[in-house]
mmCIF file of C-alpha atoms in Angstrom:
data_model
loop_
_atom_site.group_PDB
_atom_site.id
_atom_site.type_symbol
_atom_site.label_atom_id
_atom_site.label_comp_id
_atom_site.label_asym_id
_atom_site.label_seq_id
_atom_site.Cartn_x
_atom_site.Cartn_y
_atom_site.Cartn_z
ATOM 1 C CA MET A 1 185.841 82.071 100.710
ATOM 2 C CA ALA A 2 188.897 84.157 99.799
ATOM 3 C CA HIS A 3 188.678 87.831 100.616
ATOM 4 C CA MET A 4 188.243 90.321 97.796
ATOM 5 C CA SER A 5 191.094 92.420 99.166
ATOM 6 C CA SER A 6 193.574 89.647 98.382
ATOM 7 C CA VAL A 7 193.802 90.773 94.756
ATOM 8 C CA SER A 8 195.849 93.809 94.016
ATOM 9 C CA ARG A 9 193.694 96.560 92.556
ATOM 10 C CA MET A 10 196.607 98.028 90.648
ATOM 11 C CA SER A 11 195.591 100.105 87.701
ATOM 12 C CA THR A 12 197.276 99.403 84.426
ATOM 13 C CA SER A 13 198.845 102.847 84.703
ATOM 14 C CA ALA A 14 200.646 101.671 87.860
ATOM 15 C CA ARG A 15 202.400 99.002 85.827
ATOM 16 C CA SER A 16 205.533 99.642 83.869
ATOM 17 C CA THR A 17 204.937 101.715 80.758
ATOM 18 C CA THR A 18 208.209 100.893 79.037
ATOM 19 C CA PRO A 19 208.022 99.323 75.559
ATOM 20 C CA GLU A 20 209.202 96.019 77.062
ATOM 21 C CA ALA A 21 206.054 96.011 79.232
ATOM 22 C CA LYS A 22 203.676 96.050 76.264
ATOM 23 C CA GLN A 23 200.629 93.902 76.876
ATOM 24 C CA THR A 24 200.421 90.707 74.838
ATOM 25 C CA THR A 25 197.869 87.921 74.780
ATOM 26 C CA HIS A 26 199.026 84.528 76.005
ATOM 27 C CA PRO A 27 199.353 82.160 73.011
ATOM 28 C CA ALA A 28 197.093 79.514 74.574
ATOM 29 C CA PHE A 29 194.309 82.108 74.951
ATOM 30 C CA VAL A 30 194.499 83.885 71.579
ATOM 31 C CA ALA A 31 191.513 81.858 70.334
ATOM 32 C CA PHE A 32 189.350 83.590 72.976
ATOM 33 C CA SER A 33 190.329 87.113 71.831
ATOM 34 C CA GLY A 34 187.348 88.981 70.451
ATOM 35 C CA LYS A 35 184.967 86.369 71.888
ATOM 36 C CA ALA A 36 185.651 86.576 75.617
ATOM 37 C CA ASP A 37 183.887 89.199 77.699
ATOM 38 C CA ILE A 38 186.647 89.881 80.254
ATOM 39 C CA VAL A 39 190.439 90.051 80.152
ATOM 40 C CA LEU A 40 192.679 89.249 83.111
ATOM 41 C CA LEU A 41 196.092 90.917 83.080
ATOM 42 C CA SER A 42 198.984 89.108 84.767
ATOM 43 C CA GLN A 43 201.611 90.970 86.788
ATOM 44 C CA ASP A 44 204.003 90.586 83.839
ATOM 45 C CA ASN A 45 201.537 92.251 81.396
ATOM 46 C CA VAL A 46 200.153 89.184 79.634
ATOM 47 C CA CYS A 47 196.443 89.257 78.767
ATOM 48 C CA PHE A 48 194.121 86.315 79.310
ATOM 49 C CA PRO A 49 190.778 86.730 77.558
ATOM 50 C CA MET A 50 188.160 84.734 79.468
ATOM 51 C CA PHE A 51 184.446 84.166 79.559
ATOM 52 C CA SER A 52 182.930 85.595 82.741
ATOM 53 C CA GLU A 53 180.540 82.627 82.924
ATOM 54 C CA THR A 54 183.512 80.258 83.208
ATOM 55 C CA LEU A 55 185.028 82.367 85.975
ATOM 56 C CA LYS A 56 181.694 82.645 87.817
ATOM 57 C CA ARG A 57 181.095 78.900 87.573
ATOM 58 C CA THR A 58 184.575 77.848 88.712
ATOM 59 C CA SER A 59 185.435 80.552 91.242
ATOM 60 C CA ALA A 60 183.384 81.775 94.184
ATOM 61 C CA TRP A 61 185.670 84.830 94.293
ATOM 62 C CA PHE A 62 184.898 85.846 90.702
ATOM 63 C CA ASN A 63 181.233 84.955 91.127
ATOM 64 C CA THR A 64 181.054 87.412 94.012
ATOM 65 C CA MET A 65 183.108 90.042 92.194
ATOM 66 C CA PHE A 66 180.737 90.055 89.224
ATOM 67 C CA THR A 67 177.776 90.741 91.519
ATOM 68 C CA LEU A 68 179.292 93.530 93.640
ATOM 69 C CA PRO A 69 178.145 97.060 92.824
ATOM 70 C CA GLN A 70 180.829 99.480 91.675
ATOM 71 C CA ALA A 71 181.034 103.274 91.937
ATOM 72 C CA GLY A 72 178.059 103.744 89.591
ATOM 73 C CA GLY A 73 175.968 101.263 91.572
ATOM 74 C CA THR A 74 176.140 98.547 88.920
ATOM 75 C CA PRO A 75 177.988 95.219 89.160
ATOM 76 C CA VAL A 76 181.412 94.730 87.587
ATOM 77 C CA ALA A 77 180.708 94.701 83.893
ATOM 78 C CA SER A 78 181.669 91.756 81.825
ATOM 79 C CA GLY A 79 182.504 92.907 78.343
ATOM 80 C CA SER A 80 184.766 95.644 79.666
ATOM 81 C CA THR A 81 187.626 96.531 77.389
ATOM 82 C CA GLU A 82 189.835 97.421 80.372
ATOM 83 C CA PRO A 83 191.883 94.405 81.553
ATOM 84 C CA LEU A 84 191.480 93.377 85.182
ATOM 85 C CA PRO A 85 194.965 93.333 86.751
ATOM 86 C CA VAL A 86 195.834 90.421 89.031
ATOM 87 C CA THR A 87 199.016 89.677 90.948
ATOM 88 C CA GLU A 88 199.849 86.255 89.481
ATOM 89 C CA SER A 89 202.513 85.647 86.853
ATOM 90 C CA SER A 90 201.490 84.673 83.334
ATOM 91 C CA GLU A 91 202.808 81.139 83.917
ATOM 92 C CA THR A 92 200.615 80.675 87.004
ATOM 93 C CA LEU A 93 197.551 82.216 85.356
ATOM 94 C CA ALA A 94 197.984 80.161 82.189
ATOM 95 C CA ASP A 95 198.141 76.952 84.224
ATOM 96 C CA LEU A 96 195.206 77.837 86.490
ATOM 97 C CA LEU A 97 192.943 79.139 83.724
ATOM 98 C CA SER A 98 193.770 76.181 81.463
ATOM 99 C CA ILE A 99 192.543 73.861 84.205
ATOM 100 C CA VAL A 100 189.240 75.719 84.702
ATOM 101 C CA ASN A 101 188.750 76.054 80.926
ATOM 102 C CA GLY A 102 189.432 72.354 80.470
ATOM 103 C CA THR A 103 192.083 73.113 77.858
ATOM 104 C CA GLY A 104 195.227 71.867 79.573
ATOM 105 C CA MET A 105 197.049 70.598 82.594
ATOM 106 C CA PRO A 106 200.208 71.936 84.187
ATOM 107 C CA SER A 107 203.336 69.876 84.488
ATOM 108 C CA PHE A 108 203.345 68.041 87.782
ATOM 109 C CA ASP A 109 207.155 67.858 87.845
ATOM 110 C CA ASP A 110 207.788 71.336 89.282
ATOM 111 C CA LEU A 111 206.650 71.659 92.895
ATOM 112 C CA ASP A 112 207.268 75.420 93.012
ATOM 113 C CA ARG A 113 205.014 75.868 89.987
ATOM 114 C CA LEU A 114 202.314 73.678 91.536
ATOM 115 C CA GLU A 115 202.561 75.649 94.767
ATOM 116 C CA SER A 116 201.925 78.889 92.845
ATOM 117 C CA ILE A 117 198.888 77.362 91.155
ATOM 118 C CA LEU A 118 197.560 76.059 94.478
ATOM 119 C CA PHE A 119 198.033 79.470 96.105
ATOM 120 C CA ALA A 120 196.152 81.203 93.263
ATOM 121 C CA ALA A 121 193.373 78.590 93.258
ATOM 122 C CA GLU A 122 192.942 79.042 96.987
ATOM 123 C CA LYS A 123 193.005 82.836 96.663
ATOM 124 C CA TYR A 124 190.273 82.813 93.998
ATOM 125 C CA ASP A 125 188.314 80.059 95.755
ATOM 126 C CA MET A 126 188.552 77.572 92.872
ATOM 127 C CA PRO A 127 187.858 74.129 94.352
ATOM 128 C CA MET A 128 188.356 72.058 91.181
ATOM 129 C CA PRO A 129 192.033 73.010 90.558
ATOM 130 C CA LEU A 130 192.728 72.611 94.279
ATOM 131 C CA ALA A 131 191.239 69.116 94.382
ATOM 132 C CA LEU A 132 192.880 68.054 91.133
ATOM 133 C CA ILE A 133 196.415 69.084 92.121
ATOM 134 C CA ARG A 134 196.067 67.756 95.654
ATOM 135 C CA ALA A 135 194.876 64.397 94.286
ATOM 136 C CA VAL A 136 197.908 64.153 92.004
ATOM 137 C CA LEU A 137 200.328 65.049 94.787
#
C-alpha cells in the first residue's frame, strides 16, 4: 500500500494567493458540487468535489486516511469544507478521478499523460485505474 507521507500536506495558505491562483471547480466535476462530502485540491488550485465513499471503495490510501485519527482523536471528517490539497495537476486528477467515478476515460495517445495517471494511481493505491491503463498499453 502507498505510504501516507507520499501526499504533500501543504495547507492552502502555502499555495499562491495571487488572484490568478483562485480556486475553481473542474468543469467535469461541477455536478458534484454541493453534493460531494470532500473536495480534493490539485496543485494548480482546481477543486474536485468527490464522494468519500467512492474514494474509500477505489483507493486503499483514501480508505486508510478516512479512518486515521486526527489531532482531536477523530478520523478525517468527510463533509469538511476545507479542500484536501494533493500534489497532482488538475489534468492528472481529472483523468484519475473520472476513471474511478466511471464518468470518463483519458486519451491513450499521450504516454506522458498516462504515466502521470499511473504514478498517481499507484501512489493512492488504486488498482482499477492501474489495471485498466496497463491492459490498454
